[in-house]
Amino acid sequence: MPTWLRWRRWSASWSRQPSLDFPTFLLSKQRARVERFDKYESSLIAHVSAAAQEAARATMRTDAQSAEQASATNTASFAARPTTTKPVKMSVPTFDGKDSDSLVFWVRGIEIALSAGQIYDARAQVAFALSNLGGRARA
């Protein structure tokens, strides 16, 4: 990811004034802030990916166990059963619009949850995002 894009995401997470002062900071201070944000974002992505992979493994184990049981009792009935994927349970904190909440981090969390849950339909994405709004943000 280019540095300018990281800076843009980082600066959007602060109010207008600190992002205007950002270019006047020392280069080392700028780099440290961008690296901290990048580290946070990377760890968040890794956490959600690991949770999605673990859920997929658990689903595969459950399906394998049920397949063994079905083949032991009746092979024909298992072959006729359609295979379906189980949804991943996602948890994203509610955005209330308070000053301490960061809209950028909330939006990024929503994006990660949408991709992990494989929600690609635009209406479903909007419905999921709206379901995680609360307080002033919902109004």
PDB file of C-alpha atoms in Angstrom:
ATOM      1  CA  MET A   1       0.000   0.000   0.000  1.00  0.00           C
ATOM      2  CA  PRO A   2       1.498   3.365  -0.965  1.00  0.00           C
ATOM      3  CA  THR A   3       2.485   5.705   1.839  1.00  0.00           C
ATOM      4  CA  TRP A   4       0.211   8.496   0.607  1.00  0.00           C
ATOM      5  CA  LEU A   5      -2.808   6.175   0.835  1.00  0.00           C
ATOM      6  CA  ARG A   6      -1.879   5.162   4.377  1.00  0.00           C
ATOM      7  CA  TRP A   7      -1.512   8.820   5.313  1.00  0.00           C
ATOM      8  CA  ARG A   8      -4.877   9.630   3.741  1.00  0.00           C
ATOM      9  CA  ARG A   9      -6.625   6.881   5.725  1.00  0.00           C
ATOM     10  CA  TRP A  10      -4.826   7.874   8.884  1.00  0.00           C
ATOM     11  CA  SER A  11      -5.569  11.588   8.519  1.00  0.00           C
ATOM     12  CA  ALA A  12      -9.242  10.898   7.878  1.00  0.00           C
ATOM     13  CA  SER A  13      -9.478   9.240  11.289  1.00  0.00           C
ATOM     14  CA  TRP A  14      -8.658  12.516  13.060  1.00  0.00           C
ATOM     15  CA  SER A  15     -10.517  15.780  13.121  1.00  0.00           C
ATOM     16  CA  ARG A  16      -9.675  18.374  10.476  1.00  0.00           C
ATOM     17  CA  GLN A  17      -7.128  20.314  12.541  1.00  0.00           C
ATOM     18  CA  PRO A  18      -4.612  17.517  13.329  1.00  0.00           C
ATOM     19  CA  SER A  19      -4.591  16.411   9.686  1.00  0.00           C
ATOM     20  CA  LEU A  20      -3.716  19.965   8.641  1.00  0.00           C
ATOM     21  CA  ASP A  21      -0.820  20.005  11.107  1.00  0.00           C
ATOM     22  CA  PHE A  22       0.441  16.604   9.990  1.00  0.00           C
ATOM     23  CA  PRO A  23       2.709  17.896   7.184  1.00  0.00           C
ATOM     24  CA  THR A  24       4.459  20.231   9.647  1.00  0.00           C
ATOM     25  CA  PHE A  25       5.505  17.342  11.906  1.00  0.00           C
ATOM     26  CA  LEU A  26       8.992  15.976  11.669  1.00  0.00           C
ATOM     27  CA  LEU A  27       9.376  13.249   9.087  1.00  0.00           C
ATOM     28  CA  SER A  28      10.209  10.684  11.767  1.00  0.00           C
ATOM     29  CA  LYS A  29       7.040  11.581  13.704  1.00  0.00           C
ATOM     30  CA  GLN A  30       4.946  11.332  10.543  1.00  0.00           C
ATOM     31  CA  ARG A  31       6.460   7.959   9.692  1.00  0.00           C
ATOM     32  CA  ALA A  32       5.897   6.680  13.249  1.00  0.00           C
ATOM     33  CA  ARG A  33       2.214   7.656  13.183  1.00  0.00           C
ATOM     34  CA  VAL A  34       1.640   6.125   9.760  1.00  0.00           C
ATOM     35  CA  GLU A  35       3.444   2.931  10.807  1.00  0.00           C
ATOM     36  CA  ARG A  36       1.345   2.692  13.999  1.00  0.00           C
ATOM     37  CA  PHE A  37      -1.835   3.010  11.977  1.00  0.00           C
ATOM     38  CA  ASP A  38      -0.582   0.485   9.419  1.00  0.00           C
ATOM     39  CA  LYS A  39       0.315  -1.953  12.200  1.00  0.00           C
ATOM     40  CA  TYR A  40      -3.147  -1.556  13.733  1.00  0.00           C
ATOM     41  CA  GLU A  41      -4.854  -2.102  10.395  1.00  0.00           C
ATOM     42  CA  SER A  42      -2.695  -5.144   9.589  1.00  0.00           C
ATOM     43  CA  SER A  43      -3.372  -6.729  12.971  1.00  0.00           C
ATOM     44  CA  LEU A  44      -7.108  -6.125  12.555  1.00  0.00           C
ATOM     45  CA  ILE A  45      -7.083  -7.759   9.117  1.00  0.00           C
ATOM     46  CA  ALA A  46      -5.050 -10.706  10.444  1.00  0.00           C
ATOM     47  CA  HIS A  47      -7.440 -11.156  13.386  1.00  0.00           C
ATOM     48  CA  VAL A  48     -10.561 -11.205  11.212  1.00  0.00           C
ATOM     49  CA  SER A  49      -8.921 -13.481   8.622  1.00  0.00           C
ATOM     50  CA  ALA A  50      -7.831 -15.932  11.315  1.00  0.00           C
ATOM     51  CA  ALA A  51     -11.342 -15.998  12.782  1.00  0.00           C
ATOM     52  CA  ALA A  52     -12.864 -16.627   9.350  1.00  0.00           C
ATOM     53  CA  GLN A  53     -10.369 -19.420   8.627  1.00  0.00           C
ATOM     54  CA  GLU A  54     -11.044 -21.066  11.989  1.00  0.00           C
ATOM     55  CA  ALA A  55     -14.794 -20.906  11.350  1.00  0.00           C
ATOM     56  CA  ALA A  56     -14.269 -22.471   7.913  1.00  0.00           C
ATOM     57  CA  ARG A  57     -12.146 -25.263   9.435  1.00  0.00           C
ATOM     58  CA  ALA A  58     -14.805 -25.936  12.070  1.00  0.00           C
ATOM     59  CA  THR A  59     -17.464 -26.088   9.375  1.00  0.00           C
ATOM     60  CA  MET A  60     -15.365 -28.496   7.327  1.00  0.00           C
ATOM     61  CA  ARG A  61     -14.830 -30.735  10.374  1.00  0.00           C
ATOM     62  CA  THR A  62     -18.553 -30.730  11.128  1.00  0.00           C
ATOM     63  CA  ASP A  63     -19.414 -31.510   7.508  1.00  0.00           C
ATOM     64  CA  ALA A  64     -16.853 -34.329   7.432  1.00  0.00           C
ATOM     65  CA  GLN A  65     -18.288 -35.836  10.617  1.00  0.00           C
ATOM     66  CA  SER A  66     -21.837 -35.649   9.312  1.00  0.00           C
ATOM     67  CA  ALA A  67     -20.668 -37.164   6.011  1.00  0.00           C
ATOM     68  CA  GLU A  68     -19.121 -40.098   7.867  1.00  0.00           C
ATOM     69  CA  GLN A  69     -22.315 -40.630   9.847  1.00  0.00           C
ATOM     70  CA  ALA A  70     -24.467 -40.401   6.735  1.00  0.00           C
ATOM     71  CA  SER A  71     -22.305 -42.824   4.783  1.00  0.00           C
ATOM     72  CA  ALA A  72     -22.448 -45.268   7.663  1.00  0.00           C
ATOM     73  CA  THR A  73     -26.256 -45.171   7.748  1.00  0.00           C
ATOM     74  CA  ASN A  74     -27.304 -44.513   4.174  1.00  0.00           C
ATOM     75  CA  THR A  75     -24.974 -43.560   1.338  1.00  0.00           C
ATOM     76  CA  ALA A  76     -27.767 -42.675  -1.089  1.00  0.00           C
ATOM     77  CA  SER A  77     -29.405 -40.130   1.221  1.00  0.00           C
ATOM     78  CA  PHE A  78     -26.116 -38.283   1.705  1.00  0.00           C
ATOM     79  CA  ALA A  79     -25.449 -38.082  -2.030  1.00  0.00           C
ATOM     80  CA  ALA A  80     -28.848 -36.435  -2.575  1.00  0.00           C
ATOM     81  CA  ARG A  81     -28.284 -33.810   0.147  1.00  0.00           C
ATOM     82  CA  PRO A  82     -27.197 -30.420  -1.269  1.00  0.00           C
ATOM     83  CA  THR A  83     -24.038 -28.951   0.192  1.00  0.00           C
ATOM     84  CA  THR A  84     -24.367 -25.517   1.759  1.00  0.00           C
ATOM     85  CA  THR A  85     -21.896 -23.241   3.443  1.00  0.00           C
ATOM     86  CA  LYS A  86     -22.610 -21.999   6.928  1.00  0.00           C
ATOM     87  CA  PRO A  87     -22.447 -18.250   7.516  1.00  0.00           C
ATOM     88  CA  VAL A  88     -19.599 -16.747   9.508  1.00  0.00           C
ATOM     89  CA  LYS A  89     -20.742 -14.954  12.647  1.00  0.00           C
ATOM     90  CA  MET A  90     -19.364 -11.419  12.510  1.00  0.00           C
ATOM     91  CA  SER A  91     -19.068  -8.924  15.314  1.00  0.00           C
ATOM     92  CA  VAL A  92     -18.455  -5.251  14.628  1.00  0.00           C
ATOM     93  CA  PRO A  93     -18.725  -2.601  17.347  1.00  0.00           C
ATOM     94  CA  THR A  94     -21.658  -0.213  17.052  1.00  0.00           C
ATOM     95  CA  PHE A  95     -20.800   3.311  15.909  1.00  0.00           C
ATOM     96  CA  ASP A  96     -22.666   5.838  18.068  1.00  0.00           C
ATOM     97  CA  GLY A  97     -21.193   9.031  16.627  1.00  0.00           C
ATOM     98  CA  LYS A  98     -19.532  10.053  19.876  1.00  0.00           C
ATOM     99  CA  ASP A  99     -16.359  12.123  19.786  1.00  0.00           C
ATOM    100  CA  SER A 100     -14.224   9.254  21.083  1.00  0.00           C
ATOM    101  CA  ASP A 101     -15.390   6.911  18.301  1.00  0.00           C
ATOM    102  CA  SER A 102     -13.360   6.798  15.122  1.00  0.00           C
ATOM    103  CA  LEU A 103     -15.504   6.592  12.005  1.00  0.00           C
ATOM    104  CA  VAL A 104     -12.578   5.438   9.863  1.00  0.00           C
ATOM    105  CA  PHE A 105     -11.820   2.474  12.133  1.00  0.00           C
ATOM    106  CA  TRP A 106     -15.514   1.561  12.226  1.00  0.00           C
ATOM    107  CA  VAL A 107     -15.806   1.733   8.410  1.00  0.00           C
ATOM    108  CA  ARG A 108     -12.658  -0.374   8.031  1.00  0.00           C
ATOM    109  CA  GLY A 109     -14.061  -2.922  10.503  1.00  0.00           C
ATOM    110  CA  ILE A 110     -17.287  -3.080   8.479  1.00  0.00           C
ATOM    111  CA  GLU A 111     -15.307  -3.584   5.238  1.00  0.00           C
ATOM    112  CA  ILE A 112     -13.288  -6.401   6.776  1.00  0.00           C
ATOM    113  CA  ALA A 113     -16.408  -8.078   8.170  1.00  0.00           C
ATOM    114  CA  LEU A 114     -18.147  -7.817   4.791  1.00  0.00           C
ATOM    115  CA  SER A 115     -15.247  -9.432   2.953  1.00  0.00           C
ATOM    116  CA  ALA A 116     -14.802 -12.126   5.624  1.00  0.00           C
ATOM    117  CA  GLY A 117     -18.511 -12.902   5.547  1.00  0.00           C
ATOM    118  CA  GLN A 118     -18.459 -12.845   1.747  1.00  0.00           C
ATOM    119  CA  ILE A 119     -21.291 -10.327   1.540  1.00  0.00           C
ATOM    120  CA  TYR A 120     -21.077  -8.973  -1.991  1.00  0.00           C
ATOM    121  CA  ASP A 121     -24.625  -7.768  -2.630  1.00  0.00           C
ATOM    122  CA  ALA A 122     -24.755  -3.960  -2.268  1.00  0.00           C
ATOM    123  CA  ARG A 123     -28.116  -3.967  -0.459  1.00  0.00           C
ATOM    124  CA  ALA A 124     -26.929  -6.599   2.016  1.00  0.00           C
ATOM    125  CA  GLN A 125     -23.762  -4.570   2.648  1.00  0.00           C
ATOM    126  CA  VAL A 126     -25.781  -1.436   3.401  1.00  0.00           C
ATOM    127  CA  ALA A 127     -28.165  -3.383   5.640  1.00  0.00           C
ATOM    128  CA  PHE A 128     -25.234  -4.855   7.583  1.00  0.00           C
ATOM    129  CA  ALA A 129     -23.577  -1.444   8.009  1.00  0.00           C
ATOM    130  CA  LEU A 130     -26.835   0.205   9.135  1.00  0.00           C
ATOM    131  CA  SER A 131     -27.451  -2.566  11.650  1.00  0.00           C
ATOM    132  CA  ASN A 132     -24.231  -1.517  13.397  1.00  0.00           C
ATOM    133  CA  LEU A 133     -25.184   2.130  13.830  1.00  0.00           C
ATOM    134  CA  GLY A 134     -26.557   3.507  17.071  1.00  0.00           C
ATOM    135  CA  GLY A 135     -27.196   6.712  19.015  1.00  0.00           C
ATOM    136  CA  ARG A 136     -26.654   9.962  17.109  1.00  0.00           C
ATOM    137  CA  ALA A 137     -25.261   8.101  14.114  1.00  0.00           C
ATOM    138  CA  ARG A 138     -28.570   6.310  13.506  1.00  0.00           C
ATOM    139  CA  ALA A 139     -30.600   9.540  13.516  1.00  0.00           C
TER     140      ALA A 139
END
